[in-house]
Coordinates of C-alpha atoms and ligand atoms in Angstrom, one line a residue:
X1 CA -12.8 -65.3 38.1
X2 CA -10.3 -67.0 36.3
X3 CA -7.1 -65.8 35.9
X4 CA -5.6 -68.2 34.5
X5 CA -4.0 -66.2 31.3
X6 CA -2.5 -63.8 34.0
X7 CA -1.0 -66.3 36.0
X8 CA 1.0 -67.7 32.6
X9 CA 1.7 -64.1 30.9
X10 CA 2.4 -62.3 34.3
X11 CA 3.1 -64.1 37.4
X12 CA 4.3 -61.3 39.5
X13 CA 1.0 -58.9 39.0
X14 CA -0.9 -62.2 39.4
X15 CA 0.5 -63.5 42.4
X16 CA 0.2 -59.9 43.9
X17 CA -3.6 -60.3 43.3
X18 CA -3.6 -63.7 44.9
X19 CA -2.2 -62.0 48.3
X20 CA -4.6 -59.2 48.2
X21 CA -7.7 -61.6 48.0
X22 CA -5.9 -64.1 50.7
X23 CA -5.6 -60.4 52.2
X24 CA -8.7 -59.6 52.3
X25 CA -10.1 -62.9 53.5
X26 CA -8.0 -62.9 56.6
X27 CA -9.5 -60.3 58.1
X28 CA -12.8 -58.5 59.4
X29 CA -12.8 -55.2 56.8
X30 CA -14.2 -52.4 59.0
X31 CA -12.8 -49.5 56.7
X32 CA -15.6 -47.1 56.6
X33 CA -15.1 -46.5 53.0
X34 CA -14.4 -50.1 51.8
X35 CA -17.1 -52.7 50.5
X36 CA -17.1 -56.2 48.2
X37 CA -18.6 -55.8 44.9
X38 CA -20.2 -58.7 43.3
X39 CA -18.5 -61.2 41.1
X40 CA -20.6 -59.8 38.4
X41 CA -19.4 -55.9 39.0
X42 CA -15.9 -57.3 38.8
X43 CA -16.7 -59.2 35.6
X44 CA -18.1 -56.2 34.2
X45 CA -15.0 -53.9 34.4
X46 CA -12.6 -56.8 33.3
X47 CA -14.2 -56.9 30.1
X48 CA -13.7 -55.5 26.7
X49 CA -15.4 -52.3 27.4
X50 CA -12.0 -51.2 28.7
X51 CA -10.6 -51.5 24.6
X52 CA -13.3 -48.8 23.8
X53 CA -12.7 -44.8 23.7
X54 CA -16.3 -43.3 23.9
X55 CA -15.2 -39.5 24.6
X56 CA -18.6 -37.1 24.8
X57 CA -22.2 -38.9 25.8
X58 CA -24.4 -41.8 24.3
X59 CA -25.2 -40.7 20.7
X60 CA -22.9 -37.5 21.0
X61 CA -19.8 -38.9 20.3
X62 CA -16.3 -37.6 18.7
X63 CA -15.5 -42.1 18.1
X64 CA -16.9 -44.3 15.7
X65 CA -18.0 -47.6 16.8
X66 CA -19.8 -46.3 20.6
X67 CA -23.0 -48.0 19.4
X68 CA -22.9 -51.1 22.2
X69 CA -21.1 -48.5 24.9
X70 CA -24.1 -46.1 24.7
X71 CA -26.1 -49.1 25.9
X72 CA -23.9 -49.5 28.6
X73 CA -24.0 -45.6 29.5
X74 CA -27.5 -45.2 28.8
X75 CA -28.3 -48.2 31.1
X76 CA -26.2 -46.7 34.2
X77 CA -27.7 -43.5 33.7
X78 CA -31.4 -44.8 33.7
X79 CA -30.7 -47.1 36.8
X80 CA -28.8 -44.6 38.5
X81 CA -31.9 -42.2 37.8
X82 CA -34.3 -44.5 39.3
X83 CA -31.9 -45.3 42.3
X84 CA -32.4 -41.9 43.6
X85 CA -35.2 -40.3 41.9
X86 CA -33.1 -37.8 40.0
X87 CA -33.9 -36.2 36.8
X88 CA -30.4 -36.0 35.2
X89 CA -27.1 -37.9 36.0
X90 CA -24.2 -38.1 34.9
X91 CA -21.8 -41.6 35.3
X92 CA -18.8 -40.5 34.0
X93 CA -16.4 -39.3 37.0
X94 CA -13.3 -41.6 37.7
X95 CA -13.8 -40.8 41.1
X96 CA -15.2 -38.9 43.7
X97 CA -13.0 -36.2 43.9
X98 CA -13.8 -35.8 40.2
X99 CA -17.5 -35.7 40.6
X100 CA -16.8 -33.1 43.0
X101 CA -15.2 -31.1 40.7
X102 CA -17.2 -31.7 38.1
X103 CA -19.7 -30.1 40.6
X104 CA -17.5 -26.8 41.2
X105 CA -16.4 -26.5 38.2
X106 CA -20.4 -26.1 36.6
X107 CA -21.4 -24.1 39.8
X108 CA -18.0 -21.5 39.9
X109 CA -15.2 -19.7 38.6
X110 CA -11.7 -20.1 40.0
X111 CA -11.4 -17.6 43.5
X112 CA -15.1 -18.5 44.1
X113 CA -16.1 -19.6 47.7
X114 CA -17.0 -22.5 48.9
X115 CA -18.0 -23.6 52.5
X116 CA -17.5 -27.2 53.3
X117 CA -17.0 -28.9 56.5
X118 CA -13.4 -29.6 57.8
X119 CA -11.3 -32.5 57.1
X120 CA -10.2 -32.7 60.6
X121 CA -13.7 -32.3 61.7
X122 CA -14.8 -35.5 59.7
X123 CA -15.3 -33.8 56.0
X124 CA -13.4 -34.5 52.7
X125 CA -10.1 -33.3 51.5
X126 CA -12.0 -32.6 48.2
X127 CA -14.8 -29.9 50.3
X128 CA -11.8 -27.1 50.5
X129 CA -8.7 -28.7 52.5
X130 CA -5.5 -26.2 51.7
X131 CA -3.8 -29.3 50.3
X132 CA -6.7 -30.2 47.8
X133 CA -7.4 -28.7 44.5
X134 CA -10.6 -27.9 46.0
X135 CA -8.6 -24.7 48.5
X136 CA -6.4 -24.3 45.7
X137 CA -8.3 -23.3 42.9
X138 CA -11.3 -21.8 45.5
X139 CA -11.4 -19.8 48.1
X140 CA -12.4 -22.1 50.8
X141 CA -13.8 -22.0 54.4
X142 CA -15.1 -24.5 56.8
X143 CA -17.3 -25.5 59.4
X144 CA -16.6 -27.9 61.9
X145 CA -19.0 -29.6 64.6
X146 CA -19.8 -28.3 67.8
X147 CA -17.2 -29.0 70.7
X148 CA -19.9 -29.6 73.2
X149 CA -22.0 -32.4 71.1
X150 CA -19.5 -33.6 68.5
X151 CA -22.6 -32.6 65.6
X152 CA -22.7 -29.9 63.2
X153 CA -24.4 -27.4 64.5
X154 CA -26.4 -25.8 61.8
X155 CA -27.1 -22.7 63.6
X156 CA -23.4 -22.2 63.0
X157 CA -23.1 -23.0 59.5
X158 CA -25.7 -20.3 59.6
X159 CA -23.7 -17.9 61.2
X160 CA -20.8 -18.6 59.1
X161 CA -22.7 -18.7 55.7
X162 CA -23.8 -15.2 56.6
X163 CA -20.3 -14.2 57.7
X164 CA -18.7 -15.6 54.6
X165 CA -21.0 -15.5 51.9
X166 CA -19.8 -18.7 50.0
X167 CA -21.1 -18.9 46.5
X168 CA -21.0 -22.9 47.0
X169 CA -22.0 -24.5 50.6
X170 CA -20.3 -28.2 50.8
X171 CA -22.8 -31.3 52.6
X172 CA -21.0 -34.5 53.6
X173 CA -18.4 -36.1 55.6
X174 CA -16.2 -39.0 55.6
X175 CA -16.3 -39.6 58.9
X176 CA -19.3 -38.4 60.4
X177 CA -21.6 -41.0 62.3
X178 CA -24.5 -38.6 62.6
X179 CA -27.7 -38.2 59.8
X180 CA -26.7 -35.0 57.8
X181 CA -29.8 -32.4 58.1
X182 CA -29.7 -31.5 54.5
X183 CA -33.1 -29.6 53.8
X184 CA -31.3 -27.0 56.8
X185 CA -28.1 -26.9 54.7
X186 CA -30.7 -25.5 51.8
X187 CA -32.7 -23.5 53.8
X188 CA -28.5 -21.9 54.6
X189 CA -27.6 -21.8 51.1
X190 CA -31.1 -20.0 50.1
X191 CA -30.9 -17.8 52.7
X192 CA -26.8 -16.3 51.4
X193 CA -27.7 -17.0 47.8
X194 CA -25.4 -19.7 47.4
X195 CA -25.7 -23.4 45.9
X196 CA -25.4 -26.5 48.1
X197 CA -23.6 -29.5 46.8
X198 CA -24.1 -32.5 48.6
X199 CA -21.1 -35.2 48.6
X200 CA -23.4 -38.2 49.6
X201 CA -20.1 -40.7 49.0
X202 CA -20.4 -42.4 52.2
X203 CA -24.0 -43.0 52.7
X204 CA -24.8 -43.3 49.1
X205 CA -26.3 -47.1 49.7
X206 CA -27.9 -45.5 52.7
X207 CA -29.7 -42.7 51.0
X208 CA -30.3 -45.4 48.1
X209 CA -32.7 -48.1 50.4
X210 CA -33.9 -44.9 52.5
X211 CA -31.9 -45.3 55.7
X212 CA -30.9 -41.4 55.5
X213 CA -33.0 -38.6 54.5
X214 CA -31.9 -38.1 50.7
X215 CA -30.1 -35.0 49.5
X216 CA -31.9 -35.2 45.9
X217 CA -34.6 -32.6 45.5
X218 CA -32.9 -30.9 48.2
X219 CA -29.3 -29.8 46.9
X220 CA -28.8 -28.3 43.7
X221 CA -26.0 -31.2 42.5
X222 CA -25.6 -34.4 44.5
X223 CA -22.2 -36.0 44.0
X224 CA -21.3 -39.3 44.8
X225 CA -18.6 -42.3 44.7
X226 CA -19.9 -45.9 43.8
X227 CA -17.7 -48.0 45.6
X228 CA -18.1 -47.2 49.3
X229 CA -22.0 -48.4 50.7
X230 CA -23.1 -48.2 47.5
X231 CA -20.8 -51.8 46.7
X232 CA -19.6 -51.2 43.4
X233 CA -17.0 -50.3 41.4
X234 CA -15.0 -47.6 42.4
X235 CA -15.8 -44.9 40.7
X236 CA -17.8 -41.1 40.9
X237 CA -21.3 -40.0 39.5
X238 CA -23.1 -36.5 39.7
X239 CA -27.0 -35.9 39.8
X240 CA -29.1 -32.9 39.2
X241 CA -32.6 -32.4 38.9
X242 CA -31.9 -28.9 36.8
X243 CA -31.7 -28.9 33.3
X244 CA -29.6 -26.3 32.9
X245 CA -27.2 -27.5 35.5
X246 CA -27.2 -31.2 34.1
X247 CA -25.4 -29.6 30.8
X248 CA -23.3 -27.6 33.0
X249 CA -22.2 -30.5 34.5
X250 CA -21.8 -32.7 31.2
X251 CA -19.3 -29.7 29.8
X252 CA -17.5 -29.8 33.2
X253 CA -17.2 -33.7 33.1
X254 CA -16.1 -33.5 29.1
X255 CA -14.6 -31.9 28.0
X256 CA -13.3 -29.7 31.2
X257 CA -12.0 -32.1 33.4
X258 CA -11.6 -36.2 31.7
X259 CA -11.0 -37.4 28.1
X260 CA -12.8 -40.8 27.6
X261 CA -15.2 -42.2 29.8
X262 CA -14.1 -45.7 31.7
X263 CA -16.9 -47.3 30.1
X264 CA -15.5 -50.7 31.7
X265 CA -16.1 -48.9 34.9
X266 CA -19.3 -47.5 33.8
X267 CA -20.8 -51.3 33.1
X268 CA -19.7 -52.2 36.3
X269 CA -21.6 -48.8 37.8
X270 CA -25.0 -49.9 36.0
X271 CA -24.1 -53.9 37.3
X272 CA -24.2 -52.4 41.0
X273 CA -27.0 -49.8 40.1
X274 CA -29.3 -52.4 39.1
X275 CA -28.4 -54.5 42.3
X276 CA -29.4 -51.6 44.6
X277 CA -32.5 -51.7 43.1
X278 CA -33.0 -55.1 44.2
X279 CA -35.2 -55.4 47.4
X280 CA -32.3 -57.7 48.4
X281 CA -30.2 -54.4 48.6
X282 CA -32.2 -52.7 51.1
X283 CA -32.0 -55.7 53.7
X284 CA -29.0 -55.2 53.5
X285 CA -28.2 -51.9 54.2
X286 CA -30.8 -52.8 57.1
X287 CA -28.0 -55.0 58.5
X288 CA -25.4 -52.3 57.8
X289 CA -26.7 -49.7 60.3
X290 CA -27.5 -52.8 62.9
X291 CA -24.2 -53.9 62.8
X292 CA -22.8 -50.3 62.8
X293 CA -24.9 -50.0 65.9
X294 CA -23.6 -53.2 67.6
X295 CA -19.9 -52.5 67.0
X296 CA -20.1 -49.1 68.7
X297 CA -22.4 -51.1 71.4
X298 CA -19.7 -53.6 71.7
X299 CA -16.6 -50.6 72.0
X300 CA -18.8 -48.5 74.5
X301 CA -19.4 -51.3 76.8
X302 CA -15.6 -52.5 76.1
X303 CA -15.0 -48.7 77.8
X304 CA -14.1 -47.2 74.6
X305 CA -15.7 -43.8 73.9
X306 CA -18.2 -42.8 70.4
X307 CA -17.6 -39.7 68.9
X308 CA -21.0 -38.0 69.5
X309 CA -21.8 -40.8 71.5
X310 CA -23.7 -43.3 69.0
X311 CA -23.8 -43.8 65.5
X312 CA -27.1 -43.4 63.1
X313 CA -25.2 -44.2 59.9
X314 CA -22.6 -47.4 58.8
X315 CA -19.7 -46.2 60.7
X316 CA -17.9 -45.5 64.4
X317 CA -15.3 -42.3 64.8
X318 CA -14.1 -44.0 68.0
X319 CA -12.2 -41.8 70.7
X320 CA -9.7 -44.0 71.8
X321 CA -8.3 -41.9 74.7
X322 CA -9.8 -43.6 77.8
X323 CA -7.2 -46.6 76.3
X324 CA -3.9 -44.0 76.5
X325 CA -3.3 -45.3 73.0
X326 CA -3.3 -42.8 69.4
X327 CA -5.1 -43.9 66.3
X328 CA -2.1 -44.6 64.6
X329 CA -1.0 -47.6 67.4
X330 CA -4.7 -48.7 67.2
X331 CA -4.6 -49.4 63.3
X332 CA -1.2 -51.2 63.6
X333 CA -2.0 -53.1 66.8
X334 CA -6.0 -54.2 65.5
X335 CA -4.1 -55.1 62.4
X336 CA -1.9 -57.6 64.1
X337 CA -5.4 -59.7 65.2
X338 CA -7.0 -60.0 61.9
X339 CA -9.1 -56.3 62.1
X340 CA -8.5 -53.5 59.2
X341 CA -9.8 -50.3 59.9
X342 CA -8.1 -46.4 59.7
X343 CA -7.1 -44.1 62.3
X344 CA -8.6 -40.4 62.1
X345 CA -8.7 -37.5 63.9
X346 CA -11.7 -36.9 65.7
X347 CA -12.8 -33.3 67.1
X348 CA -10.8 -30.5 69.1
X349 CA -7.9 -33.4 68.6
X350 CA -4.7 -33.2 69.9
X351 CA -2.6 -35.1 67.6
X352 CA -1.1 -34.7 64.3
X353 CA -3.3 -36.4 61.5
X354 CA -0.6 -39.2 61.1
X355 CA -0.8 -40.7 64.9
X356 CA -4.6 -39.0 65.7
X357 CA -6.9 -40.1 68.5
X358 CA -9.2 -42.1 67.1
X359 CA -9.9 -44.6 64.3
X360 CA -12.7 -45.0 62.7
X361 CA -15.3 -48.2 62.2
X362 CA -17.8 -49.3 59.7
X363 CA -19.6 -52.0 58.7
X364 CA -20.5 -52.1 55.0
X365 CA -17.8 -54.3 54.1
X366 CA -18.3 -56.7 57.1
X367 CA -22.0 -57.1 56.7
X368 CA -21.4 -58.1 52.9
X369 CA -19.6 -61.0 54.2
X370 CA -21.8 -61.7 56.2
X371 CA -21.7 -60.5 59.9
X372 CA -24.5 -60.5 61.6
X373 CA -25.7 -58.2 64.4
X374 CA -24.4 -60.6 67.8
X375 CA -21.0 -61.2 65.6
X376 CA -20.7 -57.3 65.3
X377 CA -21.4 -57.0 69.1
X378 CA -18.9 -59.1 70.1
X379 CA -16.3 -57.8 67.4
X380 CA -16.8 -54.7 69.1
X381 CA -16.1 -55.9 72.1
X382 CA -12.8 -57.5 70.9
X383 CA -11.8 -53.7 69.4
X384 CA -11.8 -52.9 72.8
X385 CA -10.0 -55.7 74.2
X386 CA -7.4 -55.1 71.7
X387 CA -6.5 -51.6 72.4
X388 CA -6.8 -52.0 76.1
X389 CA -4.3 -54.7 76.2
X390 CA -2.1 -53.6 72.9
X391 CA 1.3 -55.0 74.7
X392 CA -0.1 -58.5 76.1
X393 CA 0.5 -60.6 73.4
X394 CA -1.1 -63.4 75.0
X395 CA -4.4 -61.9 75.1
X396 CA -3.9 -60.4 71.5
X397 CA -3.1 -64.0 70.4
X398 CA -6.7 -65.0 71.8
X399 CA -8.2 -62.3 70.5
X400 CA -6.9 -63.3 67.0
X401 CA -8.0 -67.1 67.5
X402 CA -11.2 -66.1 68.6
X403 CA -11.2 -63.4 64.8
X404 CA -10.6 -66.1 62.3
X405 CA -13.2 -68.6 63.6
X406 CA -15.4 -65.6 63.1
X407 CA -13.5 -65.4 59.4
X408 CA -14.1 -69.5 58.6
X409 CA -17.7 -69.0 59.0
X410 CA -18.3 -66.1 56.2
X411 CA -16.0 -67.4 53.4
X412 CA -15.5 -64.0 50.9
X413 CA -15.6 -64.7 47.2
X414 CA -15.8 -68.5 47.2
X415 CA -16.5 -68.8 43.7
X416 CA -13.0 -66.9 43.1
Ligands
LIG501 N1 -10.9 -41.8 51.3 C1 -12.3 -41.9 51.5 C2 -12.7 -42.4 52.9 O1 -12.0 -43.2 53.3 O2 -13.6 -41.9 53.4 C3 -13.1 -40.7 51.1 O3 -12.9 -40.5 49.8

């Protein structure tokens, strides 16, 4: 993309730019929740559309002039619509949070329950953490996964549901490596009366080329962000297949919770929409759970230890206690060799959320530039080598050499 203008009228926020691409290009990204959009996403929201207020819905609006944005809108909602099979969506959210309580906010009233899964136990701060709006405004309680198998145990979120009796049950994670049961989760929420909302964020590209069972039919709202396996902009969107819901939703979205509508944002959703419609998309989510596969191969055999023992999905949660070293040493010292990834806590952990135990590993990003299943192997491999020997800089130094050949061979954004 050419910056050229920038680098005249604002040399500091375009130099800052410059360093986050070289950033991003120096090292393997293996944040679960990270991906590359396409040149043509990016182009999409640095373009006019961002001039434009469009508050309400195509051919509803309270602005003159939304005649070219209602393409736009209309577009990302069709595509999106397709995507999953869904009756009704709505492309609006700024975020993921935000679809999330566009979700609630159609589905309760404040002091309403809702039963999510923990954030320490792999869920989202957004699906009732204390700290979050979400176990502010509502009455929240969690589930967690079983101690024994590291896996939500549905037979307890059974037994909870009934103990509780949430008027919303929460499906989804952000850092859970296991296929989410979701047709149990309704059978839950049927059998206490209550709705299920399913946060699909993470495995939204997964659920989109049919790599995990798909929440839509099955939950009464499916929320979602765009920007994590899905590869676009960042950015939330809800679906429903109920009418009556869908304009529950719309008055929660606007006017209840957001004024006007990124529709820059929203032209880079429909860009990335019509690419996962692609058959090119669905190879490569293929390569995203081999490669998620192969890293945790690579770890396991490097003596490092899988949450749950395996993956099914795009990420790792990595127990990295057999290497003496927390989550938060991990991050720093992985860093240091050219590898970006997050610590997290991982079950019955022992350490605050700031240091944890683990960190955790996926591959969406790392495929997109390329990576192919051996290369994930052996990075996994080199995860382990790092933590085992975090204080020998020699081998780190190796290590590193050995992570930007890897680098040189899948140039990111060379066009840019
Ligand atoms: N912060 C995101 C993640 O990293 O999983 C979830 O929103």
């Amino acid at each position: 993309m050419d910056f050229s203008n920038l680098h005249k009228t604002d040399p500091e926020i375009a130099s800052a730019i410059d360093q986050e691409l070289q950033r991003q290009r120096d090292s393997i990204e293996l944040i679960a929740s990270e991906n590359f959009t396409s040149p043509s996403v990016m182009e999409a929201m640095g373009s006019v559309l961002t001039n434009k207020y469009a508050e309400g819905y195509p051919g509803k609006r309270y602005y003159g002039g939304c005649e070219k944005v209602d393409i736009v809108e209309n577009l990302a909602i069709d595509r999106v619509c397709k995507l999953y099979g869904s009756k009704f969506a709505n492309v609006q959210a700024h975020s993921g949070s935000g679809a999330n309580m566009s979700a609630y906010m159609a589905l309760l009233q404040p002091g309403d329950k809702i039963l999510g899964m923990a954030l320490d136990n792999g869920g989202h701060l957004s699906h009732g953490a204390k700290v979050s709006f979400s176990g502010k405004v509502y009455h929240s309680v969690s589930y967690g996964v079983d101690p024994q198998t590291e896996r939500i145990n549905m037979d307890d979120v059974a037994a909870i549901a009934e103990r509780e009796k949430p008027q919303v049950i929460v499906a989804g994670a952000s850092a859970y490596p296991r296929t989410i049961d979701f047709e149990a989760f309704a059978e839950v929420a049927k059998s206490v009366g209550a709705y299920l909302v399913v946060d699909m964020a993470h495995i939204a590209g997964l659920v989109a080329a049919g790599y995990h069972p798909t929440p839509v039919g099955v939950a009464d709202i499916v929320t979602s962000t765009t920007h994590k396996s899905l590869r676009g902009p960042r950015g939330g969107f809800v679906l429903t297949n109920d009418e009556e819901l869908a304009k529950k939703i719309d008055k929660a979205t606007f006017p209840g919770l957001q004024g006007g509508p990124l529709m820059h944002v929203i032209a880079g959703k429909a860009v990335a929409f019509g690419e996962a419609l692609q058959p090119s998309f669905k190879e490569y989510i293929g390569r995203v759970v081999e490669n998620a596969a192969q890293l945790g191969k690579g770890m396991t055999d490097g003596g490092l230890r899988l949450v749950s023992g395996g993956t099914d999905n795009h990420l790792c949660l990595v127990d990295l206690t057999p290497a003496n070293v927390t989550g938060k040493e991990a991050e720093e010292v992985l860093g240091t060799v050219g590898i970006t990834c997050n610590k997290n806590t991982i079950p019955n952990e022992k350490q605050k959320a700031s240091i944890a135990s683990g960190v955790r590993i996926g591959s969406p990003a790392m495929t997109t530039r390329g990576f192919n299943a051996e290369e994930s192997y052996r990075i996994g491999q080199l995860i382990a080598q790092t933590v085992f020997n975090k204080d020998d800089q020699e081998v780190l130094d190796r290590i590193h050499g050995e992570i930007n050949d890897m680098l040189a061979k899948h140039p990111l954004y060379p066009e840019l």
